[in-house]
XYZ file of C-alpha atoms in Angstrom:
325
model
C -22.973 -18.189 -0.193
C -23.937 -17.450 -3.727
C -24.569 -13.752 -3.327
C -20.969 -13.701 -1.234
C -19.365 -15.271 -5.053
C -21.698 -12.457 -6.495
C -20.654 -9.899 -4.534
C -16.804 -11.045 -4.888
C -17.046 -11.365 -8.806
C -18.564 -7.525 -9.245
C -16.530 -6.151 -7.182
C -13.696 -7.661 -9.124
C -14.850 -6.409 -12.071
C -15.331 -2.438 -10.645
C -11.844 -2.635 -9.325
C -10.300 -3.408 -12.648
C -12.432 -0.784 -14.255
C -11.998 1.887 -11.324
C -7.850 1.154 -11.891
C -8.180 1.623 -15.842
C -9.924 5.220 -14.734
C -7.654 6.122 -12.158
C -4.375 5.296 -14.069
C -5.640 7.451 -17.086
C -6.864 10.429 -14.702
C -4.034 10.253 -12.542
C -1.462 10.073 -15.582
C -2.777 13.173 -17.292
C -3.810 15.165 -14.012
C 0.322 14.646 -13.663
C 1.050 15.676 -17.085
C -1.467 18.787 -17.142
C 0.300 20.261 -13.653
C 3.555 19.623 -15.190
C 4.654 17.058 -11.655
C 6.067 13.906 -12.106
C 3.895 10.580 -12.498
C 5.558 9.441 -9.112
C 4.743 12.627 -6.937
C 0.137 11.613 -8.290
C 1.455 7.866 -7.223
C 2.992 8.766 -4.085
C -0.297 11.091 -2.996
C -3.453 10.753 -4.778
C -3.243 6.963 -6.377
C -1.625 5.673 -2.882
C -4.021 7.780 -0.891
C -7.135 6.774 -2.959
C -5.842 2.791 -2.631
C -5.694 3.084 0.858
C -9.132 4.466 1.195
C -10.512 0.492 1.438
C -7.545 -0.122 4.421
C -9.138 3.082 6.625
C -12.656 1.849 5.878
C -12.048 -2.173 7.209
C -9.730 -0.422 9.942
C -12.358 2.408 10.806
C -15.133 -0.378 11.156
C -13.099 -2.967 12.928
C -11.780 -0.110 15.558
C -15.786 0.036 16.365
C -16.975 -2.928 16.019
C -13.709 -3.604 19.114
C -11.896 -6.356 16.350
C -8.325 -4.864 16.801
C -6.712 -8.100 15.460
C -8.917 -7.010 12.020
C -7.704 -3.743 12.125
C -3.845 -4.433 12.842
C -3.761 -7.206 11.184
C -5.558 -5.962 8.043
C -2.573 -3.153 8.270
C 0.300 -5.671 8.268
C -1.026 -7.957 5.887
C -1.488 -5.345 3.402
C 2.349 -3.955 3.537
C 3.275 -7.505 3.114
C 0.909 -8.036 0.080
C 1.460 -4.470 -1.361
C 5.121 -5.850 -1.525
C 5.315 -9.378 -1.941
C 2.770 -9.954 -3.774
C 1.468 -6.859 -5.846
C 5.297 -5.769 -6.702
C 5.852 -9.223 -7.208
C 2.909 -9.759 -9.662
C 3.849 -6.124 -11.235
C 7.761 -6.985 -11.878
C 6.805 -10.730 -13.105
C 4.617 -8.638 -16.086
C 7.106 -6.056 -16.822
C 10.507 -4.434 -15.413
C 9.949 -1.440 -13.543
C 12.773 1.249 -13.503
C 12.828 3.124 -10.175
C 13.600 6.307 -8.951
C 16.604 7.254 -6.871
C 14.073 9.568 -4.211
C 12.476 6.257 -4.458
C 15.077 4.143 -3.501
C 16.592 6.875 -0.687
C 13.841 8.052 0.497
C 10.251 6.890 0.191
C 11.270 2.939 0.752
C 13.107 3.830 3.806
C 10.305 6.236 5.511
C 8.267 2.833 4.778
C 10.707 0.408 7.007
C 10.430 3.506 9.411
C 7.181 3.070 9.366
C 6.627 -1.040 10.524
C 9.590 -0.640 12.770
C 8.028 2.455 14.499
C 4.527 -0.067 14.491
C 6.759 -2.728 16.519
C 7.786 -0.289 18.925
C 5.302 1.263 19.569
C 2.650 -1.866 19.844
C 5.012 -3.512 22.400
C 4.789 -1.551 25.210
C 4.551 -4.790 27.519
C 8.385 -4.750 26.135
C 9.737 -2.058 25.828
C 7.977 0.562 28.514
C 7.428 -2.798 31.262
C 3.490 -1.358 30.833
C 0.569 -3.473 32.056
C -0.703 -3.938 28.601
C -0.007 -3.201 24.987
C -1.552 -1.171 22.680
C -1.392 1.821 20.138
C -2.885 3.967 22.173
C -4.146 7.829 21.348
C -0.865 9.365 21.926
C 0.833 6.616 18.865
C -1.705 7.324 16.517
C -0.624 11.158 16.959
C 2.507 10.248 16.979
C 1.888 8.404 13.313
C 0.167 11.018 11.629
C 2.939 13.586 12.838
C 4.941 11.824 10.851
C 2.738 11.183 7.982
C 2.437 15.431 7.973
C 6.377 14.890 7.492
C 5.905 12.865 4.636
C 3.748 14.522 2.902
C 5.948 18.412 3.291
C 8.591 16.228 1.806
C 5.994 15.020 -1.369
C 5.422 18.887 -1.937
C 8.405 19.723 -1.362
C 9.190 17.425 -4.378
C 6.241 18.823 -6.101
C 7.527 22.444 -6.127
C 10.572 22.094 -6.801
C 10.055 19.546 -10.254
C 11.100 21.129 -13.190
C 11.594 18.494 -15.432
C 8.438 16.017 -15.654
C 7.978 16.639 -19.246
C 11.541 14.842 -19.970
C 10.946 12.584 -17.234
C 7.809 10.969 -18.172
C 8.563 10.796 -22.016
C 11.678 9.170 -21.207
C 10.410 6.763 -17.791
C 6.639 6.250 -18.339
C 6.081 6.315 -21.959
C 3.495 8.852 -23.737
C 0.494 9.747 -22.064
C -2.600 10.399 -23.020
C -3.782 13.966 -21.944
C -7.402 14.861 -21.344
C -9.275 18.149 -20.305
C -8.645 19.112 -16.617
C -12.012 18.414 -15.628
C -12.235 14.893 -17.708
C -8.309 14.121 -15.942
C -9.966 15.048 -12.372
C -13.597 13.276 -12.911
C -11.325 9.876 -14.660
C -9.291 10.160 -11.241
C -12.357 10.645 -8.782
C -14.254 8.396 -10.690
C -11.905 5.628 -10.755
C -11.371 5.865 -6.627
C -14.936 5.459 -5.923
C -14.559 2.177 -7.957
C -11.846 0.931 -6.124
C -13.558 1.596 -2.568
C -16.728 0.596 -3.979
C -15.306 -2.726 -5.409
C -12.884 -3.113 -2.692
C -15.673 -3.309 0.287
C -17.648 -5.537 -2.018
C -15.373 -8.201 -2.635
C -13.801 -7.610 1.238
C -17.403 -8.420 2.555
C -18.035 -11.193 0.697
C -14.793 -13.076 1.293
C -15.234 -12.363 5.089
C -18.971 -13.694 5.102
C -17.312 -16.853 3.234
C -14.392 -17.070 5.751
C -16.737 -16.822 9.063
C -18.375 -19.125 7.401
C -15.763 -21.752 7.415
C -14.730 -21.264 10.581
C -11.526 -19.058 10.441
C -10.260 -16.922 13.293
C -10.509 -12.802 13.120
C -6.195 -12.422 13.250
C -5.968 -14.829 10.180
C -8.906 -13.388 8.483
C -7.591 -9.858 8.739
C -3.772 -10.846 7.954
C -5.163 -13.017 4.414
C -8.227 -12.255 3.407
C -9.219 -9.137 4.155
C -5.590 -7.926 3.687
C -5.625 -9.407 0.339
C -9.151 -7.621 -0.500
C -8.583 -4.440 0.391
C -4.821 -4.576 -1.302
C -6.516 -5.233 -4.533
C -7.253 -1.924 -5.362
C -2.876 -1.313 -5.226
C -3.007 -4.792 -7.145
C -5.495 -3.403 -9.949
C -3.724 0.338 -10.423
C 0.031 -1.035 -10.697
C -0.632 -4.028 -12.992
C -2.191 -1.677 -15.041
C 0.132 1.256 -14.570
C 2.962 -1.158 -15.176
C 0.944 -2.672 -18.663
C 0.792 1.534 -19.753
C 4.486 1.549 -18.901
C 3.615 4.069 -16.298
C 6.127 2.439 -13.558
C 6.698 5.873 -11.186
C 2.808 5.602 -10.529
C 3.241 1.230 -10.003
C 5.512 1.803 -7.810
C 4.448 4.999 -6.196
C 1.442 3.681 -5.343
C 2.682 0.711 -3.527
C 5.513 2.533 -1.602
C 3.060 5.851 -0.693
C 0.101 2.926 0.057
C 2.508 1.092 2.540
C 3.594 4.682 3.883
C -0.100 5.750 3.973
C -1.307 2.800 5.847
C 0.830 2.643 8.656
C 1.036 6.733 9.384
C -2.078 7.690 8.468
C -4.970 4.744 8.225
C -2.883 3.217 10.997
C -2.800 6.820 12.918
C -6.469 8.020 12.034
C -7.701 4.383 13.428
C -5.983 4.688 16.813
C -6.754 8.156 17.574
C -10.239 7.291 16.824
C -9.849 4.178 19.762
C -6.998 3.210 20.851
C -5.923 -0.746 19.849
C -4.783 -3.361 22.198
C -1.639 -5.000 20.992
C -1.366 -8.742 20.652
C 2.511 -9.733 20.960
C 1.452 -12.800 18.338
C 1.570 -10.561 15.489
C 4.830 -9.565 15.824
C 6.240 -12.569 13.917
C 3.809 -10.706 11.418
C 5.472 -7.196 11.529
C 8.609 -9.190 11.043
C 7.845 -10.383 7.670
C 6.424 -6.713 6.608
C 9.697 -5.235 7.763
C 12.037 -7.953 6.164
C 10.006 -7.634 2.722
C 10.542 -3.859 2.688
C 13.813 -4.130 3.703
C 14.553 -6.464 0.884
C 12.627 -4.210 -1.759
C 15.669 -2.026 -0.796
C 18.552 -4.154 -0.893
C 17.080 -5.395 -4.502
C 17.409 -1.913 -5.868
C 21.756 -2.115 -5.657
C 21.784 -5.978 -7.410
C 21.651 -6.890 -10.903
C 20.709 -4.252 -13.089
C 20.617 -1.161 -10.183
C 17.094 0.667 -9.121
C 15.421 -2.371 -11.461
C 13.024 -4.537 -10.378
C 12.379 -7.130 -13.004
C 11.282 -10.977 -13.064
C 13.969 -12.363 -10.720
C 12.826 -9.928 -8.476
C 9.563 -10.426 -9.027
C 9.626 -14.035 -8.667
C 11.496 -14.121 -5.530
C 8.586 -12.072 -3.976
C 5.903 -14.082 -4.949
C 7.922 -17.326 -3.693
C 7.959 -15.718 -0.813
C 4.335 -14.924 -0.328
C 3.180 -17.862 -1.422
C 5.279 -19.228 1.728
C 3.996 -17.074 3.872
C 0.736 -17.725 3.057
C 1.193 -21.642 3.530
C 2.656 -20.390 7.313
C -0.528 -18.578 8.273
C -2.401 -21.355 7.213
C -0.637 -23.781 9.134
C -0.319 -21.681 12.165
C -4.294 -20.758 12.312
């Protein structure tokens, strides 16, 4: 028990210091290939974030836990949102983009709604069983290939990041390319390397106590391995560096379901238990309300109302699971 706290309070600390890194690479990698802070938050931050996600899903595919690995999935969107935006806004207000708003947050309810469909086969198809089988996980990253022609496609055609980011993300600090690259490589090592320590030791403490593998994935282990999105937009939000706080939870979401989601299932297929549907529910209700949020009050602003509201929210969400085991 005592090398579990260990192992939870280091890996704490590398995940805080891996962010501060990977903010500071990723802000100046954007500035140095003259892209916008959102387009490094929407591939490399919310790619490197994920990284913990694919690991615990990888693992749990093998070691045949499929609750772990879909419910590590859907507990993540719905802490990415609820509680990591809601954390974010509460410190400062975040100004977001219209491709945002358009665009990236609806390919994300695309995403869960595609990951109800497609996981109740039972349902929908009259099928013996349920599962996201080989042919989903295709499926997913065919879609997450679609994504990301639309990112570059972004990419090529920005012409005006110098405006945008002195104007939406505040002055950055430029390094040499090969400090910006080594800051942003150096800081996602930290956040895997932090994110599987502190993920193992708050599993070893929950087995411990007796809790079952769908609640452990869906709290826990969703929490752990969202901590790395946690650690990059609270401090991407303190450098007022909002297009890569919010990039990375939006792409991260995106990324998860598509392509950790995807990679896991082609790997071996995952039977589908119908009880985690409720769960998809809340993960598609959250994201559709991080839309509807961008057109009231002050529009494409999410601020401490906002903020609060989402963290009300988890916080009851987390009572439910409790309660429900």
């Amino acid at each position: 028990m005592a090398l579990d706290i260990l192992a939870i309070i280091i890996g704490l600390v590398i995940l805080i210091l891996g962010a501060e890194g990977l903010v500071r690479g990723a802000s100046s990698l954007a500035s140095k290939l003259k892209i916008s802070a959102l387009i490094i938050g929407l591939t490399v931050v919310s790619f490197g974030t994920s990284a913990p996600e694919l690991t615990v899903n990888i693992l749990a595919a093998v070691n045949d836990s499929p609750d772990l690995a879909i419910g590590n999935i859907v507990g993540s969107n719905i802490a990415n949102i609820l509680l990591i935006l809601g954390i974010t806004a509460l410190i400062t207000s975040m100004k977001v983009k219209r491709s945002t708003v358009w665009k990236e947050i609806p390919f994300a309810i695309l995403g869960v709604v595609l990951l109800l469909v497609m996981g109740n086969d039972l349902f929908f198809d009259g099928a013996l069983i349920s599962d996201i089988g080989r042919t989903d996980g295709i499926a997913l990253l065919a879609f997450m290939g679609i994504f990301m022609y639309y990112v570059f496609g972004l990419a090529r055609h920005d012409r005006t990041a110098a405006a945008e980011m002195s104007e939406d993300t505040g002055e950055i600090k430029e390094y040499p390319m090969i400090a910006s690259i080594g800051l942003t490589l150096a800081g996602l090592t930290g956040l895997v390397i932090g994110g599987r320590l502190l993920v193992n030791g708050a599993i070893d403490i929950a087995e411990a106590a007796g809790l079952s593998e769908a609640l452990i994935g869906l709290t826990i282990v969703a929490i752990g391995t969202s901590l790395p999105e946690l650690a990059t937009s609270v401090v991407a939000a303190l450098k007022k560096q909002a297009d890569i706080a919010i990039g990375n939870v939006v792409g991260s979401n995106i990324f998860n379901i598509f392509f950790v989601l995807g990679t896991t299932s082609v790997i071996l297929p995952l039977p589908f238990s119908s009880a985690i549907n409720i769960d998809i529910g809340v993960a598609i209700l959250s994201t559709v309300l991080l839309f509807f949020f961008m057109f009231i009050g002050r529009r494409r602003q999410l601020g401490r109302p906002e903020g609060a509201i989402f963290l009300g929210l988890y916080i009851v969400y987390m009572v439910y699971l409790v309660m429900r085991g």
